[in-house]
Amino acid sequence: MNIYLIIILTAILGEFLLRTVVRVLNLKALNPILSQEFKGYYEPEKYAQSQEYTRMNSKFAFFTSSFDLCIILVFILFGGFNYVDNFVRELGFSTIPSGLFFFGVLFIASDLISTPFSVYHQFVIEERFNFNKMSYKTFILDKLKGYLLTIILGGLIISVLLFFFEKTGDLAWLYSWGIIGLFMILIQPLFTTVIAPMFNKFTPLEEGELRSKIESYAKSVKFPLSRIDVMDGSRRSSKSNAYFSGFGKQKRIALFDTLIEKHSNEEMVAILAHEVGHYKKHHIKIGLLISILHTGILFWLLSLFIDNPGLFEAFKMEQISIYAGFTFFMILYSPIELIISVFMNALSRRNEFQADSYSAVTTKHPEDLIEGLKNLSVSNLGNLTPHPFSILLDHSHPPILNRIAALRKISA
Ligand SMILES: [Zn+2]
C-alpha cells in the first residue's frame, strides 16, 4: 500500500477518534451542581438548559463528523478526485481555468453536502434554545453573498497561485508567500469597509451616557477611537459579542446590538476595555505576523510535495496537475495543522488573560468585567466546565471560571 495513503488514512481516522474522545470527555465533565460563582445568575432550569445545549451540540458535531468521515473515505478510496480531474480535463482548458473548475466542482459538492446540516443547526438546534433570529431569506442571501466572495476572492487567489507554480519554477513558493502575505494585510481594511457591511448594518452609537463613558475611557488610555458602531447582530442570533477592527489610524469598535441590550454601561466599558487590551498588547499584529510566517512555511513545504508521484498515486490519479497537488498537500498537511492550532489556541488563551487584566487595571473595576463575562456566559449558554483536554485542543478562550478567578486575583 502507498505510504502517503497510509499516512493520510491514519491521520483522518486518528483525528476523528481524537475529537470523538474529547467530546465524550466534555460530556462527562458536565457538572450538574452549579458553581458558587454563578449562584443568582443561573436559575436551576436555565443551568440545566445550558448543559442540554452543550449535549445537543456535541451530538450534532459527532453526527456531522461521522458523515463527513464516510464521504471523504469513499471519495479518496474510490478515486473521486480522479473523476473530477477527468471531467475538468475534457473541457480542454489550460491550467488556470482547469484549476478553477476543479476547485469549483469540489466546492459546490462539499457545499451541497454541508448545507442541510447547517440548516438543521440554525433552524432546529439554535431555534430550540431561542438563539435563532435568522429568517430563511437572510440565510439564502448570506449564502449567495458568500458564493460571490468565494468566486471573486477565492478565484483570484487560486489563479495567482496556479500562475506562480506553473511559471516561476523553484521560487514559486516565495512569490506565492509574498502575494498572499500582502493579501492577508490588505484584507483587514477590506473586511471592515466592504465585506462586513455586506452582511450587517453598522450605525454609529448614538449620543448618550454609554457613548460618553466609552469615549472618556478611550481618552484615559490614549486609544484613538475613530468610530463606535452598533452592529445589527440580532438579525441572525440573540448571542452577543464585540470586536475591534481597523488598521493604522482607523480604530473602530463594533458592538452587537444584542450586547448593549443585556449589559450595564459599566459592563460595556469593561468589555470594550478588553478589546482595547488586545490592541494595546499587540495581539492583533502578532497574530497576523504568525499567520504570515506560517503561510511561508506552508508554501515552502507545498513546493516540495506538489508533483510527488507517490502522493498522486495515493489518490488514484491518472495525471499530475498543480491544482490537484494543492489539494492533496493540504490533506497531507492537516495533522500538522492540528498540532499548530493547539499552540495557536494556547497563545490565544494567554492573550485573553492579558486583555482581561488590561481591562481590570485600566478601568480600575475588575468587578465590571467579571459581571460582564458572567452575563455574557449565561446569555450564550456557555459551558462552565469544559474538560481540560477539550480546552487544550479547541478553546481559543480560557474557561469563564478561570478568567473570573484570574480577575479576582487582580482585585485582591
Ligand atoms: Zn478577547
PDB file of C-alpha atoms and ligand atoms in Angstrom, residues 241-242 271 274-275 278 283 348 351-353 355-356 396-398 403, ligand 1:
ATOM      1  CA  ASN A 241     -20.269  39.817  21.097  1.00  0.00           C
ATOM      2  CA  ALA A 242     -17.989  42.766  20.442  1.00  0.00           C
ATOM      3  CA  ILE A 271     -15.837  44.569  27.681  1.00  0.00           C
ATOM      4  CA  HIS A 274     -10.812  44.101  26.999  1.00  0.00           C
ATOM      5  CA  GLU A 275     -10.894  44.665  23.220  1.00  0.00           C
ATOM      6  CA  HIS A 278      -5.895  43.158  22.663  1.00  0.00           C
ATOM      7  CA  HIS A 283      -2.150  40.703  19.943  1.00  0.00           C
ATOM      8  CA  SER A 348      -4.853  32.973  22.213  1.00  0.00           C
ATOM      9  CA  ASN A 351      -3.838  36.786  25.182  1.00  0.00           C
ATOM     10  CA  GLU A 352      -7.349  36.615  26.635  1.00  0.00           C
ATOM     11  CA  PHE A 353      -5.961  36.639  30.178  1.00  0.00           C
ATOM     12  CA  ALA A 355      -6.703  41.541  27.750  1.00  0.00           C
ATOM     13  CA  ASP A 356      -8.835  40.785  30.814  1.00  0.00           C
ATOM     14  CA  SER A 396      -9.308  29.908  21.934  1.00  0.00           C
ATOM     15  CA  HIS A 397     -10.726  31.363  25.183  1.00  0.00           C
ATOM     16  CA  PRO A 398      -9.984  30.137  28.719  1.00  0.00           C
ATOM     17  CA  ARG A 403     -10.976  34.065  33.819  1.00  0.00           C
TER      18      ARG A 403
HETATM   19 ZN    ZN B   1     -10.631  38.707  23.817  1.00  0.00          ZN
END
